[in-house]
Short mmCIF file of C-alpha atoms in Angstrom, two decimals:
data_model
loop_
_atom_site.label_atom_id
_atom_site.label_comp_id
_atom_site.label_asym_id
_atom_site.label_seq_id
_atom_site.Cartn_x
_atom_site.Cartn_y
_atom_site.Cartn_z
CA ARG A 1 -31.28 10.28 -5.17
CA LEU A 2 -28.74 11.31 -7.74
CA ASP A 3 -28.43 14.93 -6.65
CA GLY A 4 -25.32 13.98 -4.64
CA SER A 5 -26.46 15.59 -1.39
CA ARG A 6 -25.54 12.51 0.67
CA LEU A 7 -22.21 12.13 -1.11
CA ARG A 8 -21.33 15.80 -0.58
CA ALA A 9 -22.35 15.59 3.09
CA LEU A 10 -19.77 12.89 3.87
CA ARG A 11 -16.50 13.93 5.46
CA PRO A 12 -13.58 13.65 3.01
CA MET A 13 -11.75 11.16 5.24
CA ASN A 14 -14.68 8.71 5.41
CA HIS A 15 -13.40 6.85 2.37
CA ALA A 16 -15.42 3.65 2.84
CA GLU A 17 -18.66 5.62 3.19
CA ILE A 18 -17.78 7.72 0.14
CA PHE A 19 -17.23 4.58 -1.95
CA VAL A 20 -20.44 2.95 -0.73
CA GLU A 21 -22.51 6.06 -1.54
CA ALA A 22 -20.70 6.56 -4.86
CA ALA A 23 -21.42 2.94 -5.82
CA ARG A 24 -25.09 3.35 -4.86
CA MET A 25 -25.38 6.48 -6.98
CA THR A 26 -23.44 4.92 -9.86
CA ARG A 27 -25.80 1.94 -10.01
CA GLY A 28 -28.66 4.39 -10.57
CA LEU A 29 -27.03 6.38 -13.38
CA LEU A 30 -28.58 6.65 -16.80
CA ALA A 31 -26.83 7.73 -19.99
CA ARG A 32 -28.10 11.30 -19.54
CA ASP A 33 -26.66 11.62 -15.99
CA ARG A 34 -23.21 12.84 -16.99
CA ALA A 35 -23.30 15.71 -14.46
CA ALA A 36 -23.94 13.23 -11.65
CA ALA A 37 -21.08 11.04 -12.96
CA ARG A 38 -18.74 14.06 -12.87
CA LEU A 39 -19.80 14.79 -9.29
CA ILE A 40 -19.21 11.16 -8.27
CA ALA A 41 -15.81 11.05 -9.98
CA GLY A 42 -14.90 14.42 -8.46
CA ILE A 43 -15.44 13.13 -4.93
CA ALA A 44 -14.63 9.42 -5.21
CA GLY A 45 -11.61 9.90 -7.48
CA PRO A 46 -9.53 11.87 -4.95
CA ALA A 47 -10.68 9.49 -2.20
CA LEU A 48 -9.19 6.61 -4.22
CA HIS A 49 -5.82 8.41 -4.09
CA ARG A 50 -6.03 9.15 -0.36
CA ARG A 51 -7.50 5.90 0.95
CA ASP A 52 -5.78 3.73 3.52
CA PRO A 53 -4.62 0.71 1.53
CA MET A 54 -4.31 -1.41 4.68
CA CYS A 55 -8.01 -1.01 5.56
CA ALA A 56 -9.89 -4.02 4.19
CA SER A 57 -13.35 -2.45 4.46
CA THR A 58 -12.22 0.62 2.50
CA ALA A 59 -10.58 -1.54 -0.17
CA CYS A 60 -13.74 -3.65 -0.47
CA ALA A 61 -15.95 -0.57 -0.75
CA ALA A 62 -13.58 0.95 -3.35
CA GLU A 63 -13.65 -2.25 -5.41
CA GLY A 64 -17.46 -2.24 -5.28
CA PHE A 65 -17.53 1.34 -6.51
CA LEU A 66 -15.03 0.61 -9.29
CA SER A 67 -17.08 -2.40 -10.42
CA ALA A 68 -20.18 -0.22 -10.62
CA ALA A 69 -18.20 2.48 -12.46
CA ARG A 70 -16.93 -0.06 -14.99
CA ILE A 71 -20.52 -1.13 -15.67
CA ALA A 72 -21.53 2.54 -16.10
CA GLU A 73 -18.47 3.30 -18.22
CA GLU A 74 -20.58 4.85 -20.97
CA VAL A 75 -21.70 7.54 -18.53
CA PHE A 76 -18.33 8.17 -16.88
CA GLY A 77 -16.26 7.70 -20.01
CA SER A 78 -13.62 5.03 -20.34
CA ALA A 79 -10.76 7.46 -19.66
CA GLU A 80 -12.28 8.48 -16.30
CA VAL A 81 -12.93 4.88 -15.27
CA ASP A 82 -9.37 3.92 -16.24
CA ARG A 83 -8.02 6.89 -14.27
CA MET A 84 -9.95 5.82 -11.17
CA HIS A 85 -8.71 2.23 -11.53
CA ARG A 86 -5.11 3.47 -11.84
CA ALA A 87 -5.57 5.57 -8.69
CA PHE A 88 -6.80 2.51 -6.79
CA ASP A 89 -4.01 0.31 -8.17
CA GLY A 90 -1.35 2.95 -7.50
CA VAL A 91 -2.22 3.21 -3.83
CA THR A 92 -2.29 -0.59 -3.57
CA VAL A 93 1.15 -0.92 -5.21
CA GLU A 94 2.60 1.79 -2.96
CA ALA A 95 1.27 -0.05 0.08
CA LEU A 96 2.74 -3.34 -1.08
CA GLU A 97 6.11 -1.68 -1.67
CA ALA A 98 6.01 -0.12 1.80
CA GLN A 99 5.03 -3.44 3.34
CA ARG A 100 7.87 -5.17 1.45
CA HIS A 101 10.29 -2.54 2.78
CA TRP A 102 9.12 -3.08 6.38
CA VAL A 103 9.43 -6.86 6.04
CA LEU A 104 12.94 -6.57 4.60
CA GLU A 105 13.93 -4.16 7.38
CA ASP A 106 12.66 -6.60 10.02
CA MET A 107 14.46 -9.50 8.35
CA HIS A 108 17.67 -7.48 8.18
CA LYS A 109 17.40 -6.57 11.86
CA GLU A 110 16.78 -10.19 12.88
CA LEU A 111 19.66 -11.46 10.75
CA ARG A 112 22.01 -8.86 12.18
CA GLU A 113 20.95 -9.75 15.74
CA ASP A 114 21.41 -13.47 15.00
CA PHE A 115 24.82 -12.78 13.47
CA GLU A 116 25.92 -10.61 16.38
CA SER A 117 24.73 -13.11 18.98
CA ALA A 118 26.53 -15.94 17.17
CA PHE A 119 29.88 -14.14 17.25
CA MET A 120 29.55 -11.93 20.31
CA SER A 121 31.96 -12.67 23.12
CA GLU A 122 30.13 -12.52 26.44
CA ASP A 123 33.04 -10.96 28.30
CA GLU A 124 34.36 -8.83 25.44
CA GLY A 125 31.11 -7.03 24.55
CA ASP A 126 32.06 -5.93 21.07
CA LEU A 127 31.59 -7.59 17.72
CA GLY A 128 35.00 -6.93 16.24
CA SER A 129 37.05 -8.78 18.84
CA ALA A 130 34.66 -11.74 18.85
CA LEU A 131 34.88 -12.44 15.12
CA PRO A 132 37.25 -15.18 14.11
CA ALA A 133 40.14 -13.96 11.99
CA ARG A 134 39.09 -16.04 8.99
CA GLY A 135 35.33 -16.18 9.48
CA PRO A 136 33.15 -18.94 10.89
CA LYS A 137 34.27 -22.56 10.84
CA ILE A 138 31.45 -23.75 8.60
CA PRO A 139 32.63 -25.85 5.64
CA GLY A 140 31.99 -24.00 2.38
CA ALA A 141 30.50 -20.91 4.11
CA ARG A 142 31.95 -17.47 3.54
CA LEU A 143 30.74 -14.18 4.98
CA PRO A 144 30.25 -11.21 2.68
CA ARG A 145 33.01 -8.64 3.21
CA ALA A 146 30.61 -6.06 4.70
CA LEU A 147 29.38 -8.52 7.33
CA ALA A 148 32.88 -9.71 8.16
CA HIS A 149 33.72 -6.10 9.09
CA GLY A 150 30.56 -5.59 11.17
CA ARG A 151 28.69 -3.44 8.61
CA ALA A 152 25.21 -4.15 7.39
CA PRO A 153 24.83 -4.74 3.64
CA CYS A 154 22.82 -2.09 1.81
#
């Protein structure tokens, strides 16, 4: 059925189901089905922007839809297919950037904890008094100025 009733009946947050139904409909499109292609793009396009990039099943379903859309590019139009691909890629890049940020934050926290535990005096309890006056006694090693003063580098 290309009337879109199933696609319209899906809740907007059911991204994986939207992509699966959109792919099914897209595989059945003929050159004369431009109205159905507009309906599909109108529902699946925004879902590509709002999808959870960390959900593997949603990403897989979105990729399946985009593959079907690329095959039916003559019906959708190349500009629309490119726009949908950019939406998918944009969400993926944003997720990778966020993940990179979280990893760097975790690394920074662990490094700071390691640094503090290496120079923390058990009876003193503060970092400043436990730091050697000239830095650690490691041949050739020098601490960045911010770390030597107990500040985290930004």
